[in-house]
Structures are given as structure tokens and as C-alpha cells.
């Protein structure tokens, strides 16, 4: 009996162990390591991969951001289908303490980890309000892309970033770290500044941002400028990606660099088949960021641009902050002088407008008096004409006294018909309907 019990116990133990192994296998199937996820997202589109884990493509993209796994940019799969071979960035090394795997059903924290698109400045101290919120950079990538690669988001209350998608995150980091540096000087950055009196200075050809041709769509611009406030002085900021002139070839509806075109279609420049494509110099995005500071005040013209060369913008921020602080001191008297000139011009404009208004009102009075005089003369002329007609009929009535009865009756009947035909408003009624003129204006 003891041997039977021992066998049952062993059977139960084996069944329990098998169940535990099965559960562990199921958990392992729902768990994904960042290395495996990296391989999957670069071999399978996100919309096709997400159902494997029972989540949406947007949620899976957040998982990738949580595990610091780069995702394919927009247009990646279209380029692969067209025969191109776009390169995938390497998987960044995980830092100590960073999550390396995710299991189906695990919730993601609401606070956005660094590098996922949500940019905000840390509070100055505990309990302090946030000094700047950039918002989600998805608004930039979810919009359109111009023919030259520059982003054209549908929203317009966004940071003033005129860049392509590869440099978007770095451009946002420049504004973020600049805000942190300005915090030490009691400065602050207002994204999409809604205060009145500020205008955005548009990018021009001199800024290195050129349109490819007259058929190229206009670049995106925010509805409100991005302003850094140093004390009471505002300075406009724009982070844009400069262009560089390259030799390009137009193939399959888009411009490609000559080097890339040769790799994609080496037979395009075959001397034997004489298949040559015309080359042209075009302005293309250079991945070199520029920070432009300018005066957002309409009457104060100033602008300065910092460009990435051997030194990135992030390493120039200390010097940029010092330059902005010094320029704010110089702008104070310039803004005051501009306000004074604007006030004087306003006074002069008000005085000229008052004179013009007085002249216009005087001309209206003169016209009204002249019109009233003309109407009065018409009434008098009409009265004079009516008096002549009345004298005419009275004379006929006087002469008809000596006529025989039948002839006199016939004549008086015609007089009556003539008066009815010439019937008109009397002089009293005509004068009552007359509009008196306004008082004579002073000389």
C-alpha cells in the first residue's frame, strides 16, 4: 500500500512539475527581450507585429521606446519595397537599471522616459510648476513630409522646429537643454507664445534653408513663435536644419544623390547602353542644425544664427545663453526707443486722422446745404409755375362770364379736366416735405 502511495505521489509531483513547466513556457512566449524585439521590428512592419503580442501598433512603439529599441522611420518599408536597402541603426547598449524585456500584460508608466518624444523641463525645485512643456513630437512625424524631406505637421501650435525626421529629436533636445541653462539666469522659454506684440521672423534664403524649386511646397511655420524671456525681454528662437548643395538625379519621382543613385541602379551610367541621367545641383538637408535668435518686436530688427560645424549646438549652449543675456540688456533701450517712436507716430497719426475726419465732416455739411438749397429752389420754381397756371385758368373763368350757357359749361369742363391733369402738391405741403440744411460749419 505504501508503494502504491509513493507511486501516486510521484505521479502528482510529475504532473505538477509538467504544469509548472507549461506555465513557464507560456510566460516565456509572452515575454520579449529587447534584442529579439529589435530584430522583429526591423523585419516586420509594426502593424503586422503588434497583433502577435495582442497590442496596438502605437502601444508596441511605446514598448520599443521603453526598452530603448529604435523603430523604423516613416517611409522605411516603402523604400524597401522599391528595391532600396535602407540601413537600420544599431541597437543601443542598455544601461544599468534600464528594463531589458517586456511581458504581455505589463503596463507602461505614464511618465515618458528620455528619448521617446515627450520633452519637458524638470522643475526648478520640488513643487515648482513646469517651466516648459514641449509636448509629444508625434505631432511632427504624423503630418506630411515635403518633397525635400522637411516635416510639415498638421498642427501649428508647436515648437519652432524646421527639420527633417532624423534630426527632430536632436533639435528638440537643443530647446530642452537651452531651457535648463536659461533657468539658472531666471529665463524661461514659451512654446507657441500667445502673448500679443510678438511676431515670428520667417526663414529666408540667407539662413541656408532654400526651397528646391518654384514647385516645392512652402515650409512649415508655427502659428505662434517660440520665445525665450530674459527678464521682461523676449527673444525669438528657431531651430532649423541647414541645407547643403549636392549633385542629385531625379529617379522614380524623387531626387537622389548621385552616389546613392549609382548604388541603387548602377546601370544608369552605362557607356555601352548610353543610358545617362542628367545631374543637377540641388539643396538638400545636411543634418546640420542651426539655432537662430531674433527680435520678435516689429520695430527692432536683429537676428543671429549659431551653426553646427566641428562643435555641436549642445556644446555651444553656454556661450549661446551668455550671448542671449547680453543681447537682452542691449534690447531693453532699443525696445524703449521703438515704443517711444511708435507712441509719437500714433499721436501724429491720431492728429492727422482728426484733421481728415473734420475735413470730411465739413464737406458732408457743405454738400447737405447745397442739396437743401437746390431742393428749395425747385419748390419755389414749382410754386411759380403753379401760380402762372392758376392765373391762366382764372383769366379763362373771368372771360367765360359773357359766353352762352352751353359754351361756357363746355369751357369750364375743360378747365376742370386741365386742372386735374396738372394737379400737383401745394406749396405748403412741398415746403413741409423740404429737409432743412444743417448749420453752417465754422470757417
GROMACS .gro file of N, CA, C and O in nm, residues 39 55 66 145 197 220 223-224 244 266 274 284 289 335 389:
model
   60
   39UNK      N    1   1.514   4.282  -3.349
   39UNK     CA    2   1.516   4.205  -3.474
   39UNK      C    3   1.380   4.201  -3.541
   39UNK      O    4   1.369   4.209  -3.664
   55UNK      N    5  -0.146   4.378  -2.879
   55UNK     CA    6  -0.149   4.521  -2.851
   55UNK      C    7  -0.159   4.595  -2.984
   55UNK      O    8  -0.151   4.535  -3.092
   66UNK      N    9   1.029   5.226  -2.442
   66UNK     CA   10   1.060   5.189  -2.304
   66UNK      C   11   1.188   5.107  -2.295
   66UNK      O   12   1.269   5.125  -2.203
  145UNK      N   13   0.529   6.511  -4.519
  145UNK     CA   14   0.672   6.533  -4.542
  145UNK      C   15   0.686   6.600  -4.678
  145UNK      O   16   0.633   6.553  -4.778
  197UNK      N   17   0.200   9.117  -2.947
  197UNK     CA   18   0.316   9.203  -2.966
  197UNK      C   19   0.438   9.132  -3.018
  197UNK      O   20   0.541   9.196  -3.041
  220UNK      N   21   0.700   7.444  -4.336
  220UNK     CA   22   0.609   7.460  -4.223
  220UNK      C   23   0.655   7.575  -4.136
  220UNK      O   24   0.774   7.602  -4.121
  223UNK      N   25   0.216   7.869  -3.584
  223UNK     CA   26   0.121   7.980  -3.579
  223UNK      C   27   0.167   8.085  -3.480
  223UNK      O   28   0.136   8.203  -3.495
  224UNK      N   29   0.240   8.042  -3.378
  224UNK     CA   30   0.291   8.134  -3.276
  224UNK      C   31   0.440   8.110  -3.259
  224UNK      O   32   0.487   7.997  -3.270
  244UNK      N   33   2.252   7.187  -4.781
  244UNK     CA   34   2.381   7.187  -4.847
  244UNK      C   35   2.356   7.151  -4.994
  244UNK      O   36   2.262   7.079  -5.027
  266UNK      N   37   2.298   5.080  -6.079
  266UNK     CA   38   2.431   5.103  -6.138
  266UNK      C   39   2.427   5.114  -6.289
  266UNK      O   40   2.519   5.168  -6.349
  274UNK      N   41   2.448   5.357  -7.327
  274UNK     CA   42   2.426   5.502  -7.336
  274UNK      C   43   2.301   5.546  -7.259
  274UNK      O   44   2.217   5.621  -7.307
  284UNK      N   45   1.975   7.015  -5.035
  284UNK     CA   46   1.918   6.904  -4.957
  284UNK      C   47   1.954   6.925  -4.810
  284UNK      O   48   2.046   6.999  -4.776
  289UNK      N   49   2.234   7.127  -3.766
  289UNK     CA   50   2.134   7.214  -3.702
  289UNK      C   51   2.186   7.356  -3.687
  289UNK      O   52   2.306   7.379  -3.671
  335UNK      N   53   1.414   9.865  -2.744
  335UNK     CA   54   1.269   9.845  -2.740
  335UNK      C   55   1.199   9.969  -2.685
  335UNK      O   56   1.094  10.011  -2.734
  389UNK      N   57  -5.011  12.894  -6.391
  389UNK     CA   58  -5.122  12.812  -6.438
  389UNK      C   59  -5.254  12.855  -6.375
  389UNK      O   60  -5.359  12.861  -6.443
   0.00000   0.00000   0.00000
